[in-house]
């Protein structure tokens, strides 16, 4: 006798295979959706770690920016890699400080970044720009130095007005002698108020390039601004006990930190790390350390520490390490805060015992 399924069993038998196929259908659909979201996110490229950190904080929840000067490399001595060139070609937005610090990027940006919106952050409205220091314990620089210069907030200098430039302009105008860009100390990010000014340009640029994610960028920017305000107060409290104690640095990169927090740098071993100081210069700094008595001389992780050891030999000075370009830190949205706290803590630790 032939048996047939009852109505209920027929329905069950029909539904089971369909149910079993749902996960198989759902997974490709989710992967496809994820691929579409990733494709919709603009390719954003950044030059150095401190700038990358600010951009990454504002892009959280949307995407991750790419970084050119990664690892322990320094923008002072960097050579562009083929992978960097590909990133610049594919970029929709590129953030850099400008040719004063990142001269190696000038020509590649012209040749490879023609399809991108290029934000030159040394033009951010509201930036404090400080003059390059010369004479005394700070080694005089040659005219046309690409990495530093001489302008100040409120100074009588053409560059004071540059902060109002359009952030997405073509960067080619800095080629002729670098007159418009080499006129100030380029380590701008070492003042949290400058970081705020740059973050404002970053936000405006991202919103213009990717309006679909404008609300996320703006919310992240507000959170970042609040964190920078708190960081500023924290650093001021950290260095307050030692801010009147003079010290020597490897190269003159800390003016903005000094200016913001009232600390005293007595001199630098070299103005620019591309230039190895001569014997006369090293002797001069050695004498300066002796005159100061017990103080600190700070090295930097990317550069040869031997010079620091020579400078403090036979003195009561201690040595420490400062990392203004975040050479030892992992790139990411928290890097800027780790960088600034690290500088403050290193100063406090060395100078407290000086």
PDB file of C-alpha atoms in Angstrom, residues 39-347:
ATOM      1  CA  UNK A  39      33.958  51.124  -2.376  1.00  0.00           C
ATOM      2  CA  UNK A  40      31.890  54.183  -1.454  1.00  0.00           C
ATOM      3  CA  UNK A  41      34.474  55.399   1.091  1.00  0.00           C
ATOM      4  CA  UNK A  42      36.928  57.859  -0.494  1.00  0.00           C
ATOM      5  CA  UNK A  43      40.597  56.888  -0.588  1.00  0.00           C
ATOM      6  CA  UNK A  44      42.306  59.280   1.819  1.00  0.00           C
ATOM      7  CA  UNK A  45      46.105  59.551   2.015  1.00  0.00           C
ATOM      8  CA  UNK A  46      48.087  61.338   4.741  1.00  0.00           C
ATOM      9  CA  UNK A  47      51.745  62.295   4.873  1.00  0.00           C
ATOM     10  CA  UNK A  48      53.014  61.811   8.443  1.00  0.00           C
ATOM     11  CA  UNK A  49      51.825  60.044  11.591  1.00  0.00           C
ATOM     12  CA  UNK A  50      50.590  63.070  13.601  1.00  0.00           C
ATOM     13  CA  UNK A  51      48.431  64.208  10.662  1.00  0.00           C
ATOM     14  CA  UNK A  52      47.287  60.639  10.011  1.00  0.00           C
ATOM     15  CA  UNK A  53      46.160  60.391  13.627  1.00  0.00           C
ATOM     16  CA  UNK A  54      43.951  63.480  13.385  1.00  0.00           C
ATOM     17  CA  UNK A  55      42.448  62.310  10.091  1.00  0.00           C
ATOM     18  CA  UNK A  56      41.899  58.780  11.445  1.00  0.00           C
ATOM     19  CA  UNK A  57      40.044  60.174  14.461  1.00  0.00           C
ATOM     20  CA  UNK A  58      37.685  62.162  12.229  1.00  0.00           C
ATOM     21  CA  UNK A  59      37.169  59.196   9.851  1.00  0.00           C
ATOM     22  CA  UNK A  60      36.286  56.667  12.565  1.00  0.00           C
ATOM     23  CA  UNK A  61      33.247  54.640  11.542  1.00  0.00           C
ATOM     24  CA  UNK A  62      33.712  55.532   7.863  1.00  0.00           C
ATOM     25  CA  UNK A  63      37.147  54.298   6.821  1.00  0.00           C
ATOM     26  CA  UNK A  64      40.872  54.415   7.536  1.00  0.00           C
ATOM     27  CA  UNK A  65      43.304  56.818   5.887  1.00  0.00           C
ATOM     28  CA  UNK A  66      46.522  55.584   4.330  1.00  0.00           C
ATOM     29  CA  UNK A  67      49.915  56.743   5.631  1.00  0.00           C
ATOM     30  CA  UNK A  68      53.021  57.558   3.596  1.00  0.00           C
ATOM     31  CA  UNK A  69      55.791  58.107   6.180  1.00  0.00           C
ATOM     32  CA  UNK A  70      55.236  55.012   8.300  1.00  0.00           C
ATOM     33  CA  UNK A  71      57.337  53.181  10.868  1.00  0.00           C
ATOM     34  CA  UNK A  72      60.427  54.941  12.180  1.00  0.00           C
ATOM     35  CA  UNK A  73      60.959  56.975   9.002  1.00  0.00           C
ATOM     36  CA  UNK A  74      61.277  60.766   9.169  1.00  0.00           C
ATOM     37  CA  UNK A  75      59.845  63.286   6.674  1.00  0.00           C
ATOM     38  CA  UNK A  76      63.214  65.053   6.827  1.00  0.00           C
ATOM     39  CA  UNK A  77      64.951  62.137   5.071  1.00  0.00           C
ATOM     40  CA  UNK A  78      62.132  60.190   3.404  1.00  0.00           C
ATOM     41  CA  UNK A  79      62.142  58.856  -0.178  1.00  0.00           C
ATOM     42  CA  UNK A  80      58.833  57.983  -1.814  1.00  0.00           C
ATOM     43  CA  UNK A  81      58.169  54.254  -2.401  1.00  0.00           C
ATOM     44  CA  UNK A  82      56.277  52.721  -5.360  1.00  0.00           C
ATOM     45  CA  UNK A  83      53.427  51.790  -3.004  1.00  0.00           C
ATOM     46  CA  UNK A  84      53.208  55.447  -1.941  1.00  0.00           C
ATOM     47  CA  UNK A  85      53.029  56.541  -5.570  1.00  0.00           C
ATOM     48  CA  UNK A  86      50.136  54.130  -6.204  1.00  0.00           C
ATOM     49  CA  UNK A  87      48.310  55.463  -3.148  1.00  0.00           C
ATOM     50  CA  UNK A  88      48.662  59.047  -4.372  1.00  0.00           C
ATOM     51  CA  UNK A  89      47.322  58.064  -7.805  1.00  0.00           C
ATOM     52  CA  UNK A  90      44.243  56.420  -6.282  1.00  0.00           C
ATOM     53  CA  UNK A  91      43.575  59.096  -3.663  1.00  0.00           C
ATOM     54  CA  UNK A  92      40.482  61.251  -3.632  1.00  0.00           C
ATOM     55  CA  UNK A  93      41.803  63.348  -0.723  1.00  0.00           C
ATOM     56  CA  UNK A  94      45.429  63.974   0.338  1.00  0.00           C
ATOM     57  CA  UNK A  95      46.478  65.669   3.577  1.00  0.00           C
ATOM     58  CA  UNK A  96      50.020  66.969   4.133  1.00  0.00           C
ATOM     59  CA  UNK A  97      51.551  69.738   6.210  1.00  0.00           C
ATOM     60  CA  UNK A  98      53.200  71.361   3.186  1.00  0.00           C
ATOM     61  CA  UNK A  99      56.522  71.590   1.326  1.00  0.00           C
ATOM     62  CA  UNK A 100      58.335  73.169   4.259  1.00  0.00           C
ATOM     63  CA  UNK A 101      58.467  69.802   6.056  1.00  0.00           C
ATOM     64  CA  UNK A 102      57.625  67.337   3.286  1.00  0.00           C
ATOM     65  CA  UNK A 103      59.644  68.591   0.323  1.00  0.00           C
ATOM     66  CA  UNK A 104      59.836  65.018  -0.985  1.00  0.00           C
ATOM     67  CA  UNK A 105      56.087  65.180  -1.767  1.00  0.00           C
ATOM     68  CA  UNK A 106      56.006  68.348  -3.871  1.00  0.00           C
ATOM     69  CA  UNK A 107      56.694  66.884  -7.309  1.00  0.00           C
ATOM     70  CA  UNK A 108      54.842  63.571  -6.693  1.00  0.00           C
ATOM     71  CA  UNK A 109      51.717  65.502  -5.713  1.00  0.00           C
ATOM     72  CA  UNK A 110      51.878  67.455  -8.949  1.00  0.00           C
ATOM     73  CA  UNK A 111      52.471  64.345 -11.045  1.00  0.00           C
ATOM     74  CA  UNK A 112      50.266  61.806  -9.251  1.00  0.00           C
ATOM     75  CA  UNK A 113      47.709  63.706  -7.190  1.00  0.00           C
ATOM     76  CA  UNK A 114      45.934  65.565  -9.979  1.00  0.00           C
ATOM     77  CA  UNK A 115      42.630  63.766  -9.313  1.00  0.00           C
ATOM     78  CA  UNK A 116      42.663  64.433  -5.570  1.00  0.00           C
ATOM     79  CA  UNK A 117      41.648  67.293  -3.338  1.00  0.00           C
ATOM     80  CA  UNK A 118      44.953  68.272  -1.694  1.00  0.00           C
ATOM     81  CA  UNK A 119      44.722  69.926   1.723  1.00  0.00           C
ATOM     82  CA  UNK A 120      47.913  71.709   2.736  1.00  0.00           C
ATOM     83  CA  UNK A 121      47.507  72.006   6.487  1.00  0.00           C
ATOM     84  CA  UNK A 122      50.157  74.662   7.074  1.00  0.00           C
ATOM     85  CA  UNK A 123      47.587  77.006   5.520  1.00  0.00           C
ATOM     86  CA  UNK A 124      44.877  76.209   8.084  1.00  0.00           C
ATOM     87  CA  UNK A 125      43.120  79.337   9.376  1.00  0.00           C
ATOM     88  CA  UNK A 126      43.992  80.073  12.995  1.00  0.00           C
ATOM     89  CA  UNK A 127      47.382  78.359  13.054  1.00  0.00           C
ATOM     90  CA  UNK A 128      50.061  79.811  15.311  1.00  0.00           C
ATOM     91  CA  UNK A 129      53.241  80.015  13.227  1.00  0.00           C
ATOM     92  CA  UNK A 130      56.546  80.643  14.974  1.00  0.00           C
ATOM     93  CA  UNK A 131      59.829  81.970  13.556  1.00  0.00           C
ATOM     94  CA  UNK A 132      62.790  79.762  12.992  1.00  0.00           C
ATOM     95  CA  UNK A 133      65.403  80.481  15.659  1.00  0.00           C
ATOM     96  CA  UNK A 134      68.910  81.559  14.841  1.00  0.00           C
ATOM     97  CA  UNK A 135      72.041  82.461  16.744  1.00  0.00           C
ATOM     98  CA  UNK A 136      73.080  81.647  20.283  1.00  0.00           C
ATOM     99  CA  UNK A 137      72.658  77.980  21.063  1.00  0.00           C
ATOM    100  CA  UNK A 138      70.476  77.523  17.980  1.00  0.00           C
ATOM    101  CA  UNK A 139      72.636  76.901  14.956  1.00  0.00           C
ATOM    102  CA  UNK A 140      72.213  79.528  12.195  1.00  0.00           C
ATOM    103  CA  UNK A 141      70.538  78.108   9.086  1.00  0.00           C
ATOM    104  CA  UNK A 142      71.370  78.765   5.465  1.00  0.00           C
ATOM    105  CA  UNK A 143      69.088  80.878   3.302  1.00  0.00           C
ATOM    106  CA  UNK A 144      66.508  78.799   1.481  1.00  0.00           C
ATOM    107  CA  UNK A 145      66.379  76.068   4.125  1.00  0.00           C
ATOM    108  CA  UNK A 146      63.490  73.865   3.056  1.00  0.00           C
ATOM    109  CA  UNK A 147      62.505  72.728   6.491  1.00  0.00           C
ATOM    110  CA  UNK A 148      62.408  75.792   8.676  1.00  0.00           C
ATOM    111  CA  UNK A 149      62.107  79.542   8.370  1.00  0.00           C
ATOM    112  CA  UNK A 150      61.259  82.840  10.000  1.00  0.00           C
ATOM    113  CA  UNK A 151      57.679  83.933  10.494  1.00  0.00           C
ATOM    114  CA  UNK A 152      55.600  84.400  13.602  1.00  0.00           C
ATOM    115  CA  UNK A 153      52.026  84.855  14.630  1.00  0.00           C
ATOM    116  CA  UNK A 154      51.388  88.551  14.288  1.00  0.00           C
ATOM    117  CA  UNK A 155      54.867  89.215  12.806  1.00  0.00           C
ATOM    118  CA  UNK A 156      55.432  91.698   9.987  1.00  0.00           C
ATOM    119  CA  UNK A 157      55.841  89.047   7.281  1.00  0.00           C
ATOM    120  CA  UNK A 158      53.978  88.134   4.112  1.00  0.00           C
ATOM    121  CA  UNK A 159      53.356  84.590   5.320  1.00  0.00           C
ATOM    122  CA  UNK A 160      51.184  85.694   8.219  1.00  0.00           C
ATOM    123  CA  UNK A 161      48.284  85.998   5.819  1.00  0.00           C
ATOM    124  CA  UNK A 162      48.803  82.563   4.276  1.00  0.00           C
ATOM    125  CA  UNK A 163      46.662  80.867   6.898  1.00  0.00           C
ATOM    126  CA  UNK A 164      43.580  81.916   4.993  1.00  0.00           C
ATOM    127  CA  UNK A 165      44.400  80.024   1.770  1.00  0.00           C
ATOM    128  CA  UNK A 166      41.909  77.596   0.324  1.00  0.00           C
ATOM    129  CA  UNK A 167      42.713  74.230   1.859  1.00  0.00           C
ATOM    130  CA  UNK A 168      42.127  72.305  -1.359  1.00  0.00           C
ATOM    131  CA  UNK A 169      44.364  74.416  -3.599  1.00  0.00           C
ATOM    132  CA  UNK A 170      46.983  73.153  -6.011  1.00  0.00           C
ATOM    133  CA  UNK A 171      50.266  72.869  -4.140  1.00  0.00           C
ATOM    134  CA  UNK A 172      52.474  73.681  -7.124  1.00  0.00           C
ATOM    135  CA  UNK A 173      52.986  77.319  -6.160  1.00  0.00           C
ATOM    136  CA  UNK A 174      55.622  76.425  -3.574  1.00  0.00           C
ATOM    137  CA  UNK A 175      58.193  75.323  -6.156  1.00  0.00           C
ATOM    138  CA  UNK A 176      60.010  78.582  -6.778  1.00  0.00           C
ATOM    139  CA  UNK A 177      62.475  78.882  -3.952  1.00  0.00           C
ATOM    140  CA  UNK A 178      59.870  77.870  -1.407  1.00  0.00           C
ATOM    141  CA  UNK A 179      59.554  81.534  -0.417  1.00  0.00           C
ATOM    142  CA  UNK A 180      55.905  81.178   0.558  1.00  0.00           C
ATOM    143  CA  UNK A 181      56.350  78.053   2.650  1.00  0.00           C
ATOM    144  CA  UNK A 182      59.842  77.913   4.152  1.00  0.00           C
ATOM    145  CA  UNK A 183      59.246  80.897   6.413  1.00  0.00           C
ATOM    146  CA  UNK A 184      58.237  79.218   9.674  1.00  0.00           C
ATOM    147  CA  UNK A 185      58.987  76.286  11.951  1.00  0.00           C
ATOM    148  CA  UNK A 186      57.056  73.395  10.418  1.00  0.00           C
ATOM    149  CA  UNK A 187      56.472  71.192  13.501  1.00  0.00           C
ATOM    150  CA  UNK A 188      53.059  72.797  13.834  1.00  0.00           C
ATOM    151  CA  UNK A 189      51.231  69.860  15.447  1.00  0.00           C
ATOM    152  CA  UNK A 190      53.175  70.143  18.724  1.00  0.00           C
ATOM    153  CA  UNK A 191      50.632  72.692  19.945  1.00  0.00           C
ATOM    154  CA  UNK A 192      47.168  71.156  20.534  1.00  0.00           C
ATOM    155  CA  UNK A 193      45.580  74.443  19.469  1.00  0.00           C
ATOM    156  CA  UNK A 194      47.246  74.035  16.086  1.00  0.00           C
ATOM    157  CA  UNK A 195      45.957  70.466  15.991  1.00  0.00           C
ATOM    158  CA  UNK A 196      42.469  71.906  16.454  1.00  0.00           C
ATOM    159  CA  UNK A 197      42.980  74.314  13.561  1.00  0.00           C
ATOM    160  CA  UNK A 198      44.186  71.518  11.301  1.00  0.00           C
ATOM    161  CA  UNK A 199      41.312  69.251  12.385  1.00  0.00           C
ATOM    162  CA  UNK A 200      38.845  71.928  11.274  1.00  0.00           C
ATOM    163  CA  UNK A 201      40.336  71.927   7.752  1.00  0.00           C
ATOM    164  CA  UNK A 202      40.423  68.121   7.717  1.00  0.00           C
ATOM    165  CA  UNK A 203      36.723  67.999   8.587  1.00  0.00           C
ATOM    166  CA  UNK A 204      35.721  70.555   5.950  1.00  0.00           C
ATOM    167  CA  UNK A 205      37.742  68.722   3.302  1.00  0.00           C
ATOM    168  CA  UNK A 206      36.278  65.306   4.126  1.00  0.00           C
ATOM    169  CA  UNK A 207      32.721  66.631   4.191  1.00  0.00           C
ATOM    170  CA  UNK A 208      33.207  68.212   0.758  1.00  0.00           C
ATOM    171  CA  UNK A 209      34.680  65.000  -0.676  1.00  0.00           C
ATOM    172  CA  UNK A 210      32.185  62.638   0.980  1.00  0.00           C
ATOM    173  CA  UNK A 211      28.969  64.472   1.906  1.00  0.00           C
ATOM    174  CA  UNK A 212      27.137  61.186   2.531  1.00  0.00           C
ATOM    175  CA  UNK A 213      29.175  60.778   5.725  1.00  0.00           C
ATOM    176  CA  UNK A 214      29.158  64.444   6.746  1.00  0.00           C
ATOM    177  CA  UNK A 215      27.334  63.884  10.037  1.00  0.00           C
ATOM    178  CA  UNK A 216      29.828  61.227  11.138  1.00  0.00           C
ATOM    179  CA  UNK A 217      32.810  63.414  10.278  1.00  0.00           C
ATOM    180  CA  UNK A 218      31.320  66.367  12.122  1.00  0.00           C
ATOM    181  CA  UNK A 219      30.436  64.351  15.224  1.00  0.00           C
ATOM    182  CA  UNK A 220      33.928  62.837  15.318  1.00  0.00           C
ATOM    183  CA  UNK A 221      35.472  66.273  14.875  1.00  0.00           C
ATOM    184  CA  UNK A 222      33.521  67.625  17.846  1.00  0.00           C
ATOM    185  CA  UNK A 223      34.667  64.688  20.002  1.00  0.00           C
ATOM    186  CA  UNK A 224      38.265  65.235  18.873  1.00  0.00           C
ATOM    187  CA  UNK A 225      38.099  68.938  19.685  1.00  0.00           C
ATOM    188  CA  UNK A 226      36.874  68.162  23.213  1.00  0.00           C
ATOM    189  CA  UNK A 227      39.686  65.629  23.700  1.00  0.00           C
ATOM    190  CA  UNK A 228      42.279  68.146  22.524  1.00  0.00           C
ATOM    191  CA  UNK A 229      40.995  70.695  25.042  1.00  0.00           C
ATOM    192  CA  UNK A 230      41.373  68.149  27.842  1.00  0.00           C
ATOM    193  CA  UNK A 231      44.827  67.100  26.580  1.00  0.00           C
ATOM    194  CA  UNK A 232      46.018  70.705  26.608  1.00  0.00           C
ATOM    195  CA  UNK A 233      45.096  71.095  30.276  1.00  0.00           C
ATOM    196  CA  UNK A 234      46.653  67.741  31.159  1.00  0.00           C
ATOM    197  CA  UNK A 235      49.998  68.571  29.530  1.00  0.00           C
ATOM    198  CA  UNK A 236      50.131  71.994  31.177  1.00  0.00           C
ATOM    199  CA  UNK A 237      49.751  70.314  34.574  1.00  0.00           C
ATOM    200  CA  UNK A 238      52.353  67.637  33.735  1.00  0.00           C
ATOM    201  CA  UNK A 239      55.153  70.040  32.779  1.00  0.00           C
ATOM    202  CA  UNK A 240      54.341  72.806  35.279  1.00  0.00           C
ATOM    203  CA  UNK A 241      56.814  71.557  37.956  1.00  0.00           C
ATOM    204  CA  UNK A 242      59.771  71.550  35.518  1.00  0.00           C
ATOM    205  CA  UNK A 243      58.944  74.270  33.004  1.00  0.00           C
ATOM    206  CA  UNK A 244      61.660  76.625  34.283  1.00  0.00           C
ATOM    207  CA  UNK A 245      64.483  74.078  33.938  1.00  0.00           C
ATOM    208  CA  UNK A 246      66.503  74.548  30.711  1.00  0.00           C
ATOM    209  CA  UNK A 247      67.489  71.625  28.494  1.00  0.00           C
ATOM    210  CA  UNK A 248      69.035  70.776  25.115  1.00  0.00           C
ATOM    211  CA  UNK A 249      67.288  68.926  22.277  1.00  0.00           C
ATOM    212  CA  UNK A 250      68.689  66.997  19.321  1.00  0.00           C
ATOM    213  CA  UNK A 251      67.100  69.269  16.730  1.00  0.00           C
ATOM    214  CA  UNK A 252      65.012  72.383  16.997  1.00  0.00           C
ATOM    215  CA  UNK A 253      61.563  70.792  16.675  1.00  0.00           C
ATOM    216  CA  UNK A 254      59.823  71.797  19.905  1.00  0.00           C
ATOM    217  CA  UNK A 255      59.098  75.511  19.620  1.00  0.00           C
ATOM    218  CA  UNK A 256      55.347  75.056  19.511  1.00  0.00           C
ATOM    219  CA  UNK A 257      55.383  72.866  22.604  1.00  0.00           C
ATOM    220  CA  UNK A 258      57.632  75.393  24.371  1.00  0.00           C
ATOM    221  CA  UNK A 259      55.513  78.339  23.310  1.00  0.00           C
ATOM    222  CA  UNK A 260      52.287  76.717  24.477  1.00  0.00           C
ATOM    223  CA  UNK A 261      53.522  75.519  27.876  1.00  0.00           C
ATOM    224  CA  UNK A 262      56.229  78.035  28.782  1.00  0.00           C
ATOM    225  CA  UNK A 263      59.100  75.564  28.990  1.00  0.00           C
ATOM    226  CA  UNK A 264      62.751  76.466  28.372  1.00  0.00           C
ATOM    227  CA  UNK A 265      64.830  74.918  25.604  1.00  0.00           C
ATOM    228  CA  UNK A 266      68.368  76.268  25.851  1.00  0.00           C
ATOM    229  CA  UNK A 267      69.490  75.074  22.436  1.00  0.00           C
ATOM    230  CA  UNK A 268      69.673  72.268  19.908  1.00  0.00           C
ATOM    231  CA  UNK A 269      72.520  70.081  18.737  1.00  0.00           C
ATOM    232  CA  UNK A 270      71.424  70.672  15.150  1.00  0.00           C
ATOM    233  CA  UNK A 271      68.694  72.779  13.566  1.00  0.00           C
ATOM    234  CA  UNK A 272      67.770  70.220  10.927  1.00  0.00           C
ATOM    235  CA  UNK A 273      68.485  66.490  11.230  1.00  0.00           C
ATOM    236  CA  UNK A 274      69.631  66.272   7.597  1.00  0.00           C
ATOM    237  CA  UNK A 275      72.656  68.358   8.595  1.00  0.00           C
ATOM    238  CA  UNK A 276      75.303  66.669  10.713  1.00  0.00           C
ATOM    239  CA  UNK A 277      76.816  69.301  13.051  1.00  0.00           C
ATOM    240  CA  UNK A 278      80.548  69.906  12.872  1.00  0.00           C
ATOM    241  CA  UNK A 279      83.063  69.537  15.683  1.00  0.00           C
ATOM    242  CA  UNK A 280      82.891  73.246  16.521  1.00  0.00           C
ATOM    243  CA  UNK A 281      79.129  73.063  16.891  1.00  0.00           C
ATOM    244  CA  UNK A 282      79.307  70.008  19.150  1.00  0.00           C
ATOM    245  CA  UNK A 283      81.950  71.721  21.309  1.00  0.00           C
ATOM    246  CA  UNK A 284      79.752  74.801  21.604  1.00  0.00           C
ATOM    247  CA  UNK A 285      76.786  72.739  22.838  1.00  0.00           C
ATOM    248  CA  UNK A 286      79.068  70.794  25.196  1.00  0.00           C
ATOM    249  CA  UNK A 287      80.144  74.095  26.756  1.00  0.00           C
ATOM    250  CA  UNK A 288      76.524  75.212  26.977  1.00  0.00           C
ATOM    251  CA  UNK A 289      75.561  72.038  28.839  1.00  0.00           C
ATOM    252  CA  UNK A 290      78.423  72.642  31.266  1.00  0.00           C
ATOM    253  CA  UNK A 291      77.322  76.222  31.878  1.00  0.00           C
ATOM    254  CA  UNK A 292      73.757  75.128  32.634  1.00  0.00           C
ATOM    255  CA  UNK A 293      74.893  72.665  35.291  1.00  0.00           C
ATOM    256  CA  UNK A 294      72.668  69.629  35.842  1.00  0.00           C
ATOM    257  CA  UNK A 295      70.236  69.529  32.931  1.00  0.00           C
ATOM    258  CA  UNK A 296      68.909  67.145  30.283  1.00  0.00           C
ATOM    259  CA  UNK A 297      69.891  66.522  26.691  1.00  0.00           C
ATOM    260  CA  UNK A 298      67.214  64.785  24.630  1.00  0.00           C
ATOM    261  CA  UNK A 299      67.878  62.464  21.693  1.00  0.00           C
ATOM    262  CA  UNK A 300      65.363  61.330  19.070  1.00  0.00           C
ATOM    263  CA  UNK A 301      64.736  57.681  18.154  1.00  0.00           C
ATOM    264  CA  UNK A 302      65.269  58.018  14.377  1.00  0.00           C
ATOM    265  CA  UNK A 303      68.710  59.592  14.646  1.00  0.00           C
ATOM    266  CA  UNK A 304      72.140  58.539  15.853  1.00  0.00           C
ATOM    267  CA  UNK A 305      72.351  58.970  19.679  1.00  0.00           C
ATOM    268  CA  UNK A 306      76.161  59.135  19.610  1.00  0.00           C
ATOM    269  CA  UNK A 307      76.116  62.930  19.289  1.00  0.00           C
ATOM    270  CA  UNK A 308      74.044  63.254  22.461  1.00  0.00           C
ATOM    271  CA  UNK A 309      76.513  61.039  24.321  1.00  0.00           C
ATOM    272  CA  UNK A 310      79.399  63.228  23.136  1.00  0.00           C
ATOM    273  CA  UNK A 311      77.613  66.397  24.236  1.00  0.00           C
ATOM    274  CA  UNK A 312      76.945  65.172  27.801  1.00  0.00           C
ATOM    275  CA  UNK A 313      80.302  63.456  28.316  1.00  0.00           C
ATOM    276  CA  UNK A 314      82.028  64.799  31.404  1.00  0.00           C
ATOM    277  CA  UNK A 315      79.002  66.810  32.562  1.00  0.00           C
ATOM    278  CA  UNK A 316      76.261  66.237  35.119  1.00  0.00           C
ATOM    279  CA  UNK A 317      73.616  66.251  32.404  1.00  0.00           C
ATOM    280  CA  UNK A 318      71.160  63.407  31.995  1.00  0.00           C
ATOM    281  CA  UNK A 319      69.945  62.079  28.667  1.00  0.00           C
ATOM    282  CA  UNK A 320      66.411  61.345  27.593  1.00  0.00           C
ATOM    283  CA  UNK A 321      64.451  60.671  24.406  1.00  0.00           C
ATOM    284  CA  UNK A 322      61.752  62.780  22.763  1.00  0.00           C
ATOM    285  CA  UNK A 323      59.781  61.570  19.755  1.00  0.00           C
ATOM    286  CA  UNK A 324      58.215  64.603  18.002  1.00  0.00           C
ATOM    287  CA  UNK A 325      57.323  62.683  14.828  1.00  0.00           C
ATOM    288  CA  UNK A 326      56.007  59.538  16.574  1.00  0.00           C
ATOM    289  CA  UNK A 327      58.677  57.269  15.081  1.00  0.00           C
ATOM    290  CA  UNK A 328      58.197  54.633  17.786  1.00  0.00           C
ATOM    291  CA  UNK A 329      54.394  54.757  17.931  1.00  0.00           C
ATOM    292  CA  UNK A 330      51.777  52.722  16.091  1.00  0.00           C
ATOM    293  CA  UNK A 331      49.715  54.789  13.683  1.00  0.00           C
ATOM    294  CA  UNK A 332      46.065  55.334  14.558  1.00  0.00           C
ATOM    295  CA  UNK A 333      43.520  57.775  15.999  1.00  0.00           C
ATOM    296  CA  UNK A 334      45.078  57.693  19.491  1.00  0.00           C
ATOM    297  CA  UNK A 335      48.645  58.306  18.345  1.00  0.00           C
ATOM    298  CA  UNK A 336      48.502  62.103  18.623  1.00  0.00           C
ATOM    299  CA  UNK A 337      47.529  61.899  22.284  1.00  0.00           C
ATOM    300  CA  UNK A 338      50.178  59.277  23.056  1.00  0.00           C
ATOM    301  CA  UNK A 339      52.774  61.416  21.269  1.00  0.00           C
ATOM    302  CA  UNK A 340      52.006  64.590  23.192  1.00  0.00           C
ATOM    303  CA  UNK A 341      51.733  62.849  26.552  1.00  0.00           C
ATOM    304  CA  UNK A 342      55.019  61.054  25.844  1.00  0.00           C
ATOM    305  CA  UNK A 343      56.869  64.317  25.248  1.00  0.00           C
ATOM    306  CA  UNK A 344      55.447  65.844  28.418  1.00  0.00           C
ATOM    307  CA  UNK A 345      56.213  62.792  30.549  1.00  0.00           C
ATOM    308  CA  UNK A 346      59.768  62.441  29.177  1.00  0.00           C
ATOM    309  CA  UNK A 347      60.495  66.066  29.981  1.00  0.00           C
TER     310      UNK A 347
END
